[in-house]
């Protein structure tokens, strides 16, 4: 059985997903593509043997579409995901699930009302082998009780439109989900600590930033986010347990020795670092759908991450710790 | 277009390939399976939605089979590959192409007579990202002129039936192909150097062994093969150029620190180390076939590797350097 | 010229220093030793060809003593250092210079009144080659402008008498000095963040703890201190600049591969990690004294570190950020 | 007690030793210096508070000289060491003990006739902490039975006067001693394997070269020597045992991340890599002499290493394996 996917949003990430679904994932095909840029949609659709549609809703309601992948701008996610639920179609929604916790709650309510899971949120790090080693090492007790963690999230550069708030909602949101997943706990409070800005960051951008994530169980995770570090894409973490430490470094297999230096490459960007991880994410999504199962990060995970990011934005503005208030977790997500 | 593959040999490697072709490779299906153990063939075929056949030839000549994958015992390869050529079907033959250089030449002759490439030989390391970095680093001149290399090939243990000669024909044959590919040169002479056997190796087994591979251009590659090293699967290489060195280590992304030790995992076996590489090999084979192209390591590569391994076996027996005599390379392979 | 040193305090650190000065440092001898445990003093003195004295003052005023090394309990340091100044003798005082900033100021005042430097404080990390690489890499601009840093300071275990406050005054005080030295700036505010305590830490001990050190220039340094990490002594740092990162890892030269693991040793304790560094510190002190020079970390450094540690203890108690108020820096220390 | 050392040869190594003995080693002073360049001897002597002498013999027979350090050209060593024995003075002789095995035997005979050890040969690697970890790991059985080893010895460049033979007698001689010491066995046969020369090596120089060292117990050690590798000084080894591997890498504690690369420094030359090791060697020599003991690598070690290097030079010329014939080991050296 082939899952025919409709893709909403054919920007960089969306187009990459189309390529994967059309030619790298087993059991999927791309049936329809929508993008606000119609020519772009035509081009991407043509490359995948799909048709271009003139609206997101057309994609969602297309009877030839079995499942939907949303890679549109974040502020459109809530409405599009709600339409998928209404249409009874499974959806893989790129993060964020919605840009506000309030909108996420609307999605949660709809899915709960539907009585079953339709939604997977695109927190792809959970599919990365390196993160899975960290998760398994915590879960099997090898480092004792997990107490705290240190994470860094660095990008070489960002577009001029990138803001200090986006460092929370677009970048740190990955560490937020990773933290919740690794520790199996909710984050209850965040603090964004102002630090010296890089002279190479845009004037409007506070960069780097340090974020403290406090867990329900008392642990604290420090996150450094630095989106103009210049040198590459550097995502690492170190979880400290009561009897040991487990770390995720940049994956490496090769060394070059020349000119007095032993050199290992640092990934240039997230495509280099996580390209294979995205493929695994999509493959597992499709494999699940073929078996009639929706799994992976849930709408609850999407809601919680957005709520935490929202509190981080608030802390960024006030300089004070900000509590995260989550609704009670519906039974659908336990 | 789906390539329907017939698989000959459903042992461990064959069965793994069936799983990959049936459920992990895009554009392929398994149509037929043969194994000398009919029950095994039935079982493996059933798991892939294929039919079991009662002979290799039945698989090859099955009109529902577009391409053949041979994972039978090495001494059967030549005959089966010849049958594929006769049937005009592309074939991916696990190494060795044949167990003697003379048999390889029969295959070469047949393919040359056919006037086109049908054969890819399963030297999967060429598809490993780490080896590709080494290859690219040599080719782009980053380490100057490649002069020599050091390679190790260690297995934790081998079955009791494994012999000293098999260390050449089954293990070092990978380093032989890797050397030819990395340097872009033929190997002209081999020397197997006797060294102290491990007390943990079987009495009939000379293990470890050191092999010197001399290249047409004058370079020398040292290979340590140690198939009872106990601790894991450890395949590494270091190519030394006139201005630098490029190395392939065990891929790693995680570290565990506990009990006074910083620990990185060593692969347990070749499945752990090269599982993803086999998948890439198969995917590229299928993708090529869908485009009407047979690429990858050729019958010439299979012949040259077997010829070098044959000389290494001769050196192992005599303790003397043994020259490798290759026929002239047919135009089909240039 | 041999510098004859009087040593006050013959506990573990004091006795180690006696051994170094008597037999590993060029140009020094131990002339006199005092310890509150007279038998201990006799024993340590005898091993170094020195005499035991019955009070710290006797050591300081001994005409056969050219310079004094203080390794007594911290609460005695101020009085003993003042006596050294009064006696006109150079002194190497183990950290802390004094247990309160107020007492440090008394020492500062006395040294300023004396009109010259007599005091070096035992912040030995400044003599570690690894830290010096970090310092030089910052200073030569290789990582651009230094923006922030992450540090960890872990001990396997501590005695039952160790308190949460001592984690600041005895452990983090090293990171405090390291931060001031690496960045060349004063620390203006500290925050101790409560995190989940290890179940293996004593009930009275809050461990691990996270400390934020805010620099005058706006940068922030995160410090994790974890004194019951069980697995070893693990002191590392990573300084993040506007164009790159420089890190200090555990020094390593060897790897052991066995049982599926590639293993590098983690230092068991500070003696293993910093033993050679202490020797360098003492050698440079003695070499300086032979040339008539007192250098190294000054009384001002000792004062500033104690003032910051004091603010960290206050933050530990209140959970709030606490400002560090330093007096104006006397000209003697610029 | 201060050991007053006379130094013969004030070239780079000799002058470094003078500095160490005069100002970095505890318990030594430099009393006299000879160099064939009288002005050089004057200058080096003056810097160490010593007097310049007009011949090696004057140094050796100087009643104010307690012990002799020989850093003259290798072809003078035998005669000078013999004079030390005749004068009854302990001597640390830089490698080689003598340039021919025959001359080494004369020295052995003289020392045996003297009935006690006077000679230590300057194989300083035995004092390197990294090599000591390898030695201890073998000796304590952690890697099972040591079976073979791989070593590399690379220099960035050499003077134009450096020859292919010197790669054996000056460079590989260190691996020869290291091998004998690590395995606790004599080397019985050597083979120098011709490989492709670097285009950056001088025309008269065969470089790199591969050397096989066969041990009495059957093990084989591969050595790559490459004295014009351009990129730095790179000395490493990996000893393979029946249950594990122990390796010595370049010591490292720091990493720099910038421009897409994670960089560890490779030592520029042997002074950077082994400077501290030379100091340990000298300190242990002096400490021993103060206790009336001559230890360390013996004249036997010097003889055996020269004999093996001689066989390697013969193999280099003939391309054939060359046996090493050692005399019976005198009781003085067991």
Coordinates of C-alpha atoms in Angstrom, one line a residue, chain C residues 117 120-133 135 174 176-182 184-186 274 277 280-281 284 295-298 300-302 304-305 329:
Chain C
X117 CA 53.7 42.9 46.6
X120 CA 50.8 35.2 45.7
X121 CA 47.5 33.3 46.1
X122 CA 47.4 29.6 45.1
X123 CA 45.1 29.7 42.1
X124 CA 47.3 27.1 40.4
X125 CA 45.1 26.6 37.3
X126 CA 46.7 29.6 35.8
X127 CA 49.9 27.4 35.5
X128 CA 48.1 24.5 33.7
X129 CA 49.2 24.2 30.1
X130 CA 45.6 23.4 29.0
X131 CA 44.2 26.6 30.7
X132 CA 47.0 28.6 29.2
X133 CA 46.1 27.4 25.7
X135 CA 43.9 32.0 27.7
X174 CA 38.6 28.0 41.1
X176 CA 35.7 32.2 39.7
X177 CA 39.4 32.9 39.4
X178 CA 39.6 31.2 36.1
X179 CA 36.8 33.3 34.7
X180 CA 38.3 36.6 35.9
X181 CA 41.7 35.6 34.5
X182 CA 40.4 34.3 31.1
X184 CA 40.3 39.9 32.1
X185 CA 37.1 41.2 33.7
X186 CA 35.6 41.3 37.2
X274 CA 46.8 19.0 38.6
X277 CA 50.4 22.1 37.7
X280 CA 54.9 24.5 38.0
X281 CA 53.2 26.9 40.3
X284 CA 57.6 29.7 39.1
X295 CA 54.1 37.6 40.6
X296 CA 51.2 35.3 39.9
X297 CA 47.7 35.7 41.3
X298 CA 47.8 38.7 43.6
X300 CA 43.6 41.5 44.7
X301 CA 42.8 38.3 42.9
X302 CA 42.3 36.6 46.2
X304 CA 37.9 39.4 44.3
X305 CA 37.5 35.7 44.3
X329 CA 41.4 48.5 42.7

